[in-house]
Short mmCIF file of the N, C-alpha and C atoms (twelve columns), coordinates in Angstrom:
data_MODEL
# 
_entry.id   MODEL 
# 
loop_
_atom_site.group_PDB 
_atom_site.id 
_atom_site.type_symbol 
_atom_site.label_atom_id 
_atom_site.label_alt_id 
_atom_site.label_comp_id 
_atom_site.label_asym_id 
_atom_site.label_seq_id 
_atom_site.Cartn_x 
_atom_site.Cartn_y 
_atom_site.Cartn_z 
_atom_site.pdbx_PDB_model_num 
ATOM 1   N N  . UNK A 1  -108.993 -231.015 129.638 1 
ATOM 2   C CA . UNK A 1  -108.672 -232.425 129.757 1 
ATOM 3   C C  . UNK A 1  -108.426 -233.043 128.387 1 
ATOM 4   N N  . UNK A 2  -109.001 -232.720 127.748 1 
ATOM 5   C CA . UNK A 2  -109.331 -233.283 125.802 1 
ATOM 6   C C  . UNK A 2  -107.979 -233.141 125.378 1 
ATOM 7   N N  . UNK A 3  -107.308 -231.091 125.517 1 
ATOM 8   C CA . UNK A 3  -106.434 -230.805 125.126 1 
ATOM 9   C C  . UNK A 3  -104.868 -231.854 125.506 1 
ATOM 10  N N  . UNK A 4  -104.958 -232.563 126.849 1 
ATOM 11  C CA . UNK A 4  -103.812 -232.944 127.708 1 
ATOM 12  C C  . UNK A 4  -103.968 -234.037 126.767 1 
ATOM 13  N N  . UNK A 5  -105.192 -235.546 127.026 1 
ATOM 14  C CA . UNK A 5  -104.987 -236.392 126.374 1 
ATOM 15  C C  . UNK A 5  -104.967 -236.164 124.504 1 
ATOM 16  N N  . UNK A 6  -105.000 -235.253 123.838 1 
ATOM 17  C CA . UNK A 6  -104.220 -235.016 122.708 1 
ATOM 18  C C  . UNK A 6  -102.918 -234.874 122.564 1 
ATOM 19  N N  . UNK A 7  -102.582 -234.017 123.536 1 
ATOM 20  C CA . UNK A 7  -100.997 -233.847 123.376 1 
ATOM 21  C C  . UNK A 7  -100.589 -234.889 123.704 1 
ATOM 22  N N  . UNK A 8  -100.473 -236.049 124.759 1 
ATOM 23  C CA . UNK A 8  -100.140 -237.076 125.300 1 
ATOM 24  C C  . UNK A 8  -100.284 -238.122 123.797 1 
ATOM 25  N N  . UNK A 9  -101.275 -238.031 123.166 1 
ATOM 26  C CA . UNK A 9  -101.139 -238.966 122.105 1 
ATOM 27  C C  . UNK A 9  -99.847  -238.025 120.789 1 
ATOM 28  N N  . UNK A 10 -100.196 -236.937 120.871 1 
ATOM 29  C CA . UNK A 10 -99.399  -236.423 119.558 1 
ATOM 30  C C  . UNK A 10 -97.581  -236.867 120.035 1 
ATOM 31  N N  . UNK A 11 -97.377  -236.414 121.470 1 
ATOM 32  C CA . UNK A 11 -96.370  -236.756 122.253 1 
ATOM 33  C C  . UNK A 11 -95.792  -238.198 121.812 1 
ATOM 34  N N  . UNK A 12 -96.886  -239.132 122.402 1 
ATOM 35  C CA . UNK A 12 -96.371  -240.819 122.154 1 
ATOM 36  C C  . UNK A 12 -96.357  -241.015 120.605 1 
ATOM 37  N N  . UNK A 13 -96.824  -239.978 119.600 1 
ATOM 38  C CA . UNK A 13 -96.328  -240.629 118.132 1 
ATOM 39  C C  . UNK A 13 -95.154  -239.689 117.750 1 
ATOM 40  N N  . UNK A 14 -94.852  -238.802 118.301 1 
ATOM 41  C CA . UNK A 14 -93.844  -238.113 117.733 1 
ATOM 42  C C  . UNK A 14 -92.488  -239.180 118.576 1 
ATOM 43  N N  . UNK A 15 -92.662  -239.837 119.383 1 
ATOM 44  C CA . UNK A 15 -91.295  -240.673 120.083 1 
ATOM 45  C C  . UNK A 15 -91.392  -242.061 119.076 1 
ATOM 46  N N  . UNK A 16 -92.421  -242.462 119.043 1 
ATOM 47  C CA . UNK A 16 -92.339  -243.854 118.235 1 
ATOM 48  C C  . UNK A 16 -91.495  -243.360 117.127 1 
ATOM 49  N N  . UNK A 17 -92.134  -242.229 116.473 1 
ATOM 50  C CA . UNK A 17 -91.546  -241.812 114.839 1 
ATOM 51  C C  . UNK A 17 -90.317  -241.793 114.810 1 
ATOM 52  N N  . UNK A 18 -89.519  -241.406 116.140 1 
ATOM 53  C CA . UNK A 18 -87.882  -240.758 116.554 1 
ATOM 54  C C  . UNK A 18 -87.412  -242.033 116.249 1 
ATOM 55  N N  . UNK A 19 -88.512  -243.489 117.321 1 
ATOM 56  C CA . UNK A 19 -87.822  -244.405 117.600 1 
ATOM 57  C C  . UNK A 19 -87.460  -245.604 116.308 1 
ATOM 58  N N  . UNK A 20 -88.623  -245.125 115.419 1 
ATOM 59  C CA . UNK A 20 -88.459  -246.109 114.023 1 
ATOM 60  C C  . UNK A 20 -87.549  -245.318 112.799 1 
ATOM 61  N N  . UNK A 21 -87.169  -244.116 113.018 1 
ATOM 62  C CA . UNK A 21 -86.773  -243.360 111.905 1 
ATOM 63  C C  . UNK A 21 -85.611  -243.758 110.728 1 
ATOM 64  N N  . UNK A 22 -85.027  -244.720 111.734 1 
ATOM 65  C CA . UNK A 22 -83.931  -245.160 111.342 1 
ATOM 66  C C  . UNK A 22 -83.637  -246.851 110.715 1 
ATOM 67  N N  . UNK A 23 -85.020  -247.038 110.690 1 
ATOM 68  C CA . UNK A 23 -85.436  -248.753 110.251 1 
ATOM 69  C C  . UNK A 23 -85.712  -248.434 109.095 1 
ATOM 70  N N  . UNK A 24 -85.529  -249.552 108.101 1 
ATOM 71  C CA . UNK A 24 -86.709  -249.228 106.855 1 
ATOM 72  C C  . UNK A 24 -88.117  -249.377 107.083 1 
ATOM 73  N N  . UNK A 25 -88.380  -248.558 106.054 1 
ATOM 74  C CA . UNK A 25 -89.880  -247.858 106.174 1 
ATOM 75  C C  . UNK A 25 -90.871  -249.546 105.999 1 
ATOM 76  N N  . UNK A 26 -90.627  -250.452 105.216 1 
ATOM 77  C CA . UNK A 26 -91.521  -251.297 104.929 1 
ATOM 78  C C  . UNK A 26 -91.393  -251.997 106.361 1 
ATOM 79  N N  . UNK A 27 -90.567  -252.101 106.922 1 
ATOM 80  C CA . UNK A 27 -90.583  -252.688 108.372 1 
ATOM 81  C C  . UNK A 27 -91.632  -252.445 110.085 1 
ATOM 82  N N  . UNK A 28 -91.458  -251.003 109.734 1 
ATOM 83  C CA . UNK A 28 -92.430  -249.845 110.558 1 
ATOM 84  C C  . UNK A 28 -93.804  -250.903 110.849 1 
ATOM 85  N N  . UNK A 29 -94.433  -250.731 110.191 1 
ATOM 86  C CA . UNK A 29 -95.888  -250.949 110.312 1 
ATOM 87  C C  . UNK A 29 -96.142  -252.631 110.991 1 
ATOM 88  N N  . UNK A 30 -94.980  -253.227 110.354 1 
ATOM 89  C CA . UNK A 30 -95.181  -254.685 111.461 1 
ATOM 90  C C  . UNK A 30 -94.646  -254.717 112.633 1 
ATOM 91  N N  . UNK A 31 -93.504  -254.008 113.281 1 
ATOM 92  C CA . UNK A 31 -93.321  -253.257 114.690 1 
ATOM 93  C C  . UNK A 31 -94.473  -252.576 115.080 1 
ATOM 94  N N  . UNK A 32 -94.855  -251.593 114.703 1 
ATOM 95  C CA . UNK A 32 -96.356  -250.827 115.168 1 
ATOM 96  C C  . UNK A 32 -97.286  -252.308 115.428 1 
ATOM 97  N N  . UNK A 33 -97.420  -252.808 114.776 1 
ATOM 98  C CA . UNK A 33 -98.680  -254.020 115.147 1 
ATOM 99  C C  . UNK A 33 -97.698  -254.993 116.193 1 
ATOM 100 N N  . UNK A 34 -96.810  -255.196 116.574 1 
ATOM 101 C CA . UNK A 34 -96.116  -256.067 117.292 1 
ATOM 102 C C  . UNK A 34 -96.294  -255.436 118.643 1 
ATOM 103 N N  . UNK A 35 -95.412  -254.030 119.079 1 
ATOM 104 C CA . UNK A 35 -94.864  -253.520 120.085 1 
ATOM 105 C C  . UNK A 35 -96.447  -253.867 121.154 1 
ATOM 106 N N  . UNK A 36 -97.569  -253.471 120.924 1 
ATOM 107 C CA . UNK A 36 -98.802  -253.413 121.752 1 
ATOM 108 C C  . UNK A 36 -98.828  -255.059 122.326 1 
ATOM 109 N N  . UNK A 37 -98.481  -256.200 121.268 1 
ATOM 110 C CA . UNK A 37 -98.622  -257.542 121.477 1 
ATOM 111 C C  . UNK A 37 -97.833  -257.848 122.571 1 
ATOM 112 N N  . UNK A 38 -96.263  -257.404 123.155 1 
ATOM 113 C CA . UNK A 38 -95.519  -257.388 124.261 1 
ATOM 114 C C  . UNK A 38 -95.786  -256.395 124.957 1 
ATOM 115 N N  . UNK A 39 -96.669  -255.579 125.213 1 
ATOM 116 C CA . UNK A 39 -96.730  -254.689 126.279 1 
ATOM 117 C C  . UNK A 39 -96.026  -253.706 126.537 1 
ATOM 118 N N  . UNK A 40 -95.263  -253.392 125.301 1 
ATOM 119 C CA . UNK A 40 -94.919  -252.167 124.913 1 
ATOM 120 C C  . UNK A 40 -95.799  -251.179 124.386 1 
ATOM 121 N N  . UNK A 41 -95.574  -249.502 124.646 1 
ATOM 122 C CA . UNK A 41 -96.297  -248.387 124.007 1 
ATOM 123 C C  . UNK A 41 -95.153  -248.155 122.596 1 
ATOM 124 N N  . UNK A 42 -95.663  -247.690 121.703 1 
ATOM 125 C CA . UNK A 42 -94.902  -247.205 120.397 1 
ATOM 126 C C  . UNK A 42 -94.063  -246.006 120.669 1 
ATOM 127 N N  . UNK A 43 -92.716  -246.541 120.407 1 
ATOM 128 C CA . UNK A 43 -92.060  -245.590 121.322 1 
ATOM 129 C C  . UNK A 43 -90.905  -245.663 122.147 1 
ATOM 130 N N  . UNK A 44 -91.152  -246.935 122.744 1 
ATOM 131 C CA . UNK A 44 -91.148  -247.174 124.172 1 
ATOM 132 C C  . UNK A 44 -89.468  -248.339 123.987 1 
ATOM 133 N N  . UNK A 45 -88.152  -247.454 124.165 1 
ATOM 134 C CA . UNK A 45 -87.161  -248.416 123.555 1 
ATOM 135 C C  . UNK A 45 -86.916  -249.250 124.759 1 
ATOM 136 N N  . UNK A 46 -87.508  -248.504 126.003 1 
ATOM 137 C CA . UNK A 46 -86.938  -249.366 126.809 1 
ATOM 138 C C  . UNK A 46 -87.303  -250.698 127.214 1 
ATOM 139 N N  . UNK A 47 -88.452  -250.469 127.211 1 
ATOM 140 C CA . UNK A 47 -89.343  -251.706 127.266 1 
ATOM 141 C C  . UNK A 47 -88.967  -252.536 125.624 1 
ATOM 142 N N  . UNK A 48 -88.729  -251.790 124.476 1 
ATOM 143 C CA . UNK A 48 -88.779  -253.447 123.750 1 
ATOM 144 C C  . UNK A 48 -87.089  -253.445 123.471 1 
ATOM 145 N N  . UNK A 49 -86.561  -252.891 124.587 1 
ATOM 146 C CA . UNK A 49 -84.845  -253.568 124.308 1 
ATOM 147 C C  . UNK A 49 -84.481  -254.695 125.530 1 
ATOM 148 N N  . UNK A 50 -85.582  -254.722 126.249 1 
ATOM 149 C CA . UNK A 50 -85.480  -255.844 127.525 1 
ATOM 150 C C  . UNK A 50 -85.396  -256.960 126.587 1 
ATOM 151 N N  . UNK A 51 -84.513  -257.844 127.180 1 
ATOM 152 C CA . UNK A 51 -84.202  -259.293 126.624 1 
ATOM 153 C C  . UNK A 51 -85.189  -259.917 126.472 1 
ATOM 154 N N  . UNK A 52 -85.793  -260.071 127.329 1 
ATOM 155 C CA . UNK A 52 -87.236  -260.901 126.561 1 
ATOM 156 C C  . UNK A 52 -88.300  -260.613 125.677 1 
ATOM 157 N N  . UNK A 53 -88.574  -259.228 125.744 1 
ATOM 158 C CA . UNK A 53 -89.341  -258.446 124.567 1 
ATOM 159 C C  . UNK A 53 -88.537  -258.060 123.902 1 
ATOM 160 N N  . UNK A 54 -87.460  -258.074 123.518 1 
ATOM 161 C CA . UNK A 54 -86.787  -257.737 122.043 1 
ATOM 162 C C  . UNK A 54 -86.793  -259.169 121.467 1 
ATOM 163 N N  . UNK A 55 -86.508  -260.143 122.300 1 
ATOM 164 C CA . UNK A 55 -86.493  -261.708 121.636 1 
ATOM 165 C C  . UNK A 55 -88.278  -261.552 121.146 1 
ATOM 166 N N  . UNK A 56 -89.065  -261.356 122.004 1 
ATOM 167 C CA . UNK A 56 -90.315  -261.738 121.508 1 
ATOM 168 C C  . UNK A 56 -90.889  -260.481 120.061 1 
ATOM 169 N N  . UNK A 57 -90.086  -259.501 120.067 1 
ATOM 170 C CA . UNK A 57 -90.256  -258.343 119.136 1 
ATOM 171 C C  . UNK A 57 -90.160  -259.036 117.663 1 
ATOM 172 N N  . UNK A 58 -88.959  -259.606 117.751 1 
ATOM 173 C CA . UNK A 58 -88.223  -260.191 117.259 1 
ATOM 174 C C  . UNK A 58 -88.997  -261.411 115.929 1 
ATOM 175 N N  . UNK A 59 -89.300  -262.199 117.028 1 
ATOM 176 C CA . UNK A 59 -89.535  -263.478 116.776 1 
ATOM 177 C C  . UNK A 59 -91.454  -262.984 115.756 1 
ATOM 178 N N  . UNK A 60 -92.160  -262.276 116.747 1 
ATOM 179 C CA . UNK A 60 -93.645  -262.062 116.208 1 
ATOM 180 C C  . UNK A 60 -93.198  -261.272 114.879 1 
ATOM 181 N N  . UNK A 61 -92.064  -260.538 114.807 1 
ATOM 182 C CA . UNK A 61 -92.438  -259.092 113.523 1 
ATOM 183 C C  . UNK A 61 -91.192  -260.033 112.203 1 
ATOM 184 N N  . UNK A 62 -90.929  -260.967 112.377 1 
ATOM 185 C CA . UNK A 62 -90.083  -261.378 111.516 1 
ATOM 186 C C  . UNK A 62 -90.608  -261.984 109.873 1 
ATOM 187 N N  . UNK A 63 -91.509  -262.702 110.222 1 
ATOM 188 C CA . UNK A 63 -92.312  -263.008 109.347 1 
ATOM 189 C C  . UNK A 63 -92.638  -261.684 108.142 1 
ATOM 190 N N  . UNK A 64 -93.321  -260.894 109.319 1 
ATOM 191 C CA . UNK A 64 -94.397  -259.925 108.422 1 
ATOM 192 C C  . UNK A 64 -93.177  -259.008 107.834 1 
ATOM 193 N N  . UNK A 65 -91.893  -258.824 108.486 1 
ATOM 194 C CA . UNK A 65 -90.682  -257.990 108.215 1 
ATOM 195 C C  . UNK A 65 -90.181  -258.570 106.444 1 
ATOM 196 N N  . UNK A 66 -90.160  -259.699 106.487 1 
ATOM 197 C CA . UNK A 66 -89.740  -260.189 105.627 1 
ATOM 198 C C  . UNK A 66 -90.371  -260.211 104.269 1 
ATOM 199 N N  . UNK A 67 -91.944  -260.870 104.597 1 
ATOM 200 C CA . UNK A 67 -92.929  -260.221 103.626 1 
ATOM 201 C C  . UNK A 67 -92.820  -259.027 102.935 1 
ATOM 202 N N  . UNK A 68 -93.180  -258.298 103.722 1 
ATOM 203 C CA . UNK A 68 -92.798  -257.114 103.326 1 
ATOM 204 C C  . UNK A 68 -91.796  -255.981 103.299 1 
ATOM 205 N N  . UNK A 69 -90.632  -256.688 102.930 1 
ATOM 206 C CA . UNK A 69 -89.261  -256.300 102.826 1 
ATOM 207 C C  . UNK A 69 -88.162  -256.930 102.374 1 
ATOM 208 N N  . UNK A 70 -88.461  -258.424 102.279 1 
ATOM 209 C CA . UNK A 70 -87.664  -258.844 101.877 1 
ATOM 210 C C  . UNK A 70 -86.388  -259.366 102.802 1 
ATOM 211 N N  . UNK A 71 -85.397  -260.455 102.399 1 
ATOM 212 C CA . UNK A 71 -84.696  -261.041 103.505 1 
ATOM 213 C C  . UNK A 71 -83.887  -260.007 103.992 1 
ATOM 214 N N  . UNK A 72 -82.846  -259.210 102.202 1 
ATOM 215 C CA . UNK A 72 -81.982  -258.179 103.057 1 
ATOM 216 C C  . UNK A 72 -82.376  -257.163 103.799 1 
ATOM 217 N N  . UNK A 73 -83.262  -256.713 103.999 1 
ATOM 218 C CA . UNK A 73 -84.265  -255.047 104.306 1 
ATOM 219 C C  . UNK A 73 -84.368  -255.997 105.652 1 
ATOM 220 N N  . UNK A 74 -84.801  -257.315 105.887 1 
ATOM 221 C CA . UNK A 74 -84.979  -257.336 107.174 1 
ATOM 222 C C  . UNK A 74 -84.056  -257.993 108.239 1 
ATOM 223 N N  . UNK A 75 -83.137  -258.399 107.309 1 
ATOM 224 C CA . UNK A 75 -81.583  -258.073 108.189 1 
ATOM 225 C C  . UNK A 75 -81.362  -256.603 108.611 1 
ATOM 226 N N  . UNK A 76 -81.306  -255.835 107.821 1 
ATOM 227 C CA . UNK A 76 -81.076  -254.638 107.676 1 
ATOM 228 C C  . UNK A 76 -82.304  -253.979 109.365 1 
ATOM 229 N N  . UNK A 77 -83.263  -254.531 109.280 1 
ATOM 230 C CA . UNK A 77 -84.004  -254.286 110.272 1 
ATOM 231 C C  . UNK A 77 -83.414  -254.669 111.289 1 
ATOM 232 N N  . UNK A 78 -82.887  -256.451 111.645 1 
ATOM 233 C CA . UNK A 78 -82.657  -256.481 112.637 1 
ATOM 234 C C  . UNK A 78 -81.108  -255.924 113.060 1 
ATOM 235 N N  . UNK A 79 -80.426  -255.734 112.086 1 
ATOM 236 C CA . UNK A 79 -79.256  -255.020 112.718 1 
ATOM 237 C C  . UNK A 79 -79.441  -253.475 112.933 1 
ATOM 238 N N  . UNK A 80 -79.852  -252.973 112.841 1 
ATOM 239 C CA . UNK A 80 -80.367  -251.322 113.308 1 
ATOM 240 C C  . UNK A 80 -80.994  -251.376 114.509 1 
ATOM 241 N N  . UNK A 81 -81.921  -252.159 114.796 1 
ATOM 242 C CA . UNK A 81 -82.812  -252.475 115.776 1 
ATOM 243 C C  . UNK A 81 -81.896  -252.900 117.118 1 
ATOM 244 N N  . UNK A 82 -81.017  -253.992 116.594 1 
ATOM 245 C CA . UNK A 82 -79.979  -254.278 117.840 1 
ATOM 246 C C  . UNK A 82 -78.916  -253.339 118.103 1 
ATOM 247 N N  . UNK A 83 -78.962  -252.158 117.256 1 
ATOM 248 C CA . UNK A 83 -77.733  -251.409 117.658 1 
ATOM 249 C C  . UNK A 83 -78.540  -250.583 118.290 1 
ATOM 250 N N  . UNK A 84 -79.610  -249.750 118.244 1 
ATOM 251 C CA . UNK A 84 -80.667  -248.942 118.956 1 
ATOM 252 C C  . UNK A 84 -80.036  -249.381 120.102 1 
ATOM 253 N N  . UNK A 85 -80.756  -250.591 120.698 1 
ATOM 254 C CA . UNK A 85 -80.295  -251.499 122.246 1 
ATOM 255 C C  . UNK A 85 -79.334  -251.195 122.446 1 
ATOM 256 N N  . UNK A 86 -78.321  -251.386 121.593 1 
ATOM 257 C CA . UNK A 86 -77.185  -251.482 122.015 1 
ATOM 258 C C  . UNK A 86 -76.491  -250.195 122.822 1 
ATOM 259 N N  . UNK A 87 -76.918  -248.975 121.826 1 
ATOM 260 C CA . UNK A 87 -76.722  -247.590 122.098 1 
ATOM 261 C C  . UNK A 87 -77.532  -247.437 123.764 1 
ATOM 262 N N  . UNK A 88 -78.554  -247.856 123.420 1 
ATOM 263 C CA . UNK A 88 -79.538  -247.428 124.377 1 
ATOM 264 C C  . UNK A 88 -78.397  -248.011 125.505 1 
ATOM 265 N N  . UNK A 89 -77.837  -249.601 125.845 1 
ATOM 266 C CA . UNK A 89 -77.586  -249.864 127.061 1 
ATOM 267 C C  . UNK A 89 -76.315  -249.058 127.346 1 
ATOM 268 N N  . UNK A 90 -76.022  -248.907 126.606 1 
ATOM 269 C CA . UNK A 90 -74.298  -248.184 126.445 1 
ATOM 270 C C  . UNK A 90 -74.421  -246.625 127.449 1 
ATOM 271 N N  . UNK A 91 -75.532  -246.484 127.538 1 
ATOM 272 C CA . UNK A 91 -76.323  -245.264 128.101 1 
ATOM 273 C C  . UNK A 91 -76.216  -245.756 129.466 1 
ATOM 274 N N  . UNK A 92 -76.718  -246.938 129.944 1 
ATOM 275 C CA . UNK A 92 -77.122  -246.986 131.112 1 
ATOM 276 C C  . UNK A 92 -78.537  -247.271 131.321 1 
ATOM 277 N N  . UNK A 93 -79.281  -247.044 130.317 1 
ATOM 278 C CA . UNK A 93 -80.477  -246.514 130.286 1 
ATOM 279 C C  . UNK A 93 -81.335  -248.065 130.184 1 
ATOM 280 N N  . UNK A 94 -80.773  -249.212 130.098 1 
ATOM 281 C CA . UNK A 94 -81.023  -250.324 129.823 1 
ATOM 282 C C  . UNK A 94 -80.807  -251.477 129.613 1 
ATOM 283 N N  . UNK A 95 -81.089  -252.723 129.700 1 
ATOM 284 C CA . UNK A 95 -80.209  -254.142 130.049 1 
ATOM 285 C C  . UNK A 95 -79.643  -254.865 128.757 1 
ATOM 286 N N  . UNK A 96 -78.519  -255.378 129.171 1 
ATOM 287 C CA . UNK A 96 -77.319  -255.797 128.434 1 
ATOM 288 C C  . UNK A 96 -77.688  -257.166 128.031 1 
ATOM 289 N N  . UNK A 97 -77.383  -257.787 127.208 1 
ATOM 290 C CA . UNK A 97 -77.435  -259.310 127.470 1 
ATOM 291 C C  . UNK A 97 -76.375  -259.785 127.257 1 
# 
C-alpha cells in the first residue's frame, strides 16, 4: 500500500514538473502555492485551464509572479501559460473561451 501511495505522489510531481517546464523557473513556486488554493492538484492542466480557475490562477499568482520575477518574466509567464490552454483546447482536451 506505502509502495502505491509513493508512486502516486512521485507520479503527481513528475506531471506538475512536465506541466511547469516551460515557465520561468522564478514563477514555479508561486503556481505550486496557488494551484491547491483553486482546487487544482499540481499538474493538473485541465483543471487550471478552465476559465474560471485560470482567471483565478491568474489573478492570486500575479503579485507573487512579479515579485519574484519581475514585470517581463511575468508576462513571459502569462503568455506561455495561455498558450499551454491554448494547445491543450486545440486538443479537445479542454474549454475554449
Amino acid at each position: 500500500m506505502r509502495v502505491a501511495i509513493i508512486f502516486a505522489a512521485v507520479a503527481g510531481l513528475v506531471a506538475a514538473v512536465n506541466h511547469f517546464e516551460d515557465l520561468p523557473k522564478c514563477a514555479v513556486p508561486c503556481l505550486e502555492a496557488v494551484y491547491p488554493t483553486v482546487g487544482c492538484a499540481l499538474g493538473d492542466l485541465r483543471c487550471a485551464c478552465k476559465k474560471k480557475t485560470a482567471h483565478a490562477i491568474g489573478m492570486l499568482a500575479k503579485d507573487c509572479v512579479i515579485s519574484k520575477c519581475g514585470i517581463f518574466k511575468a508576462l513571459e509567464t502569462k503568455d506561455k501559460a495561455k498558450k499551454k490552454c491554448n494547445d491543450l483546447w486545440a486538443k479537445g482536451k479542454g474549454e475554449s473561451y
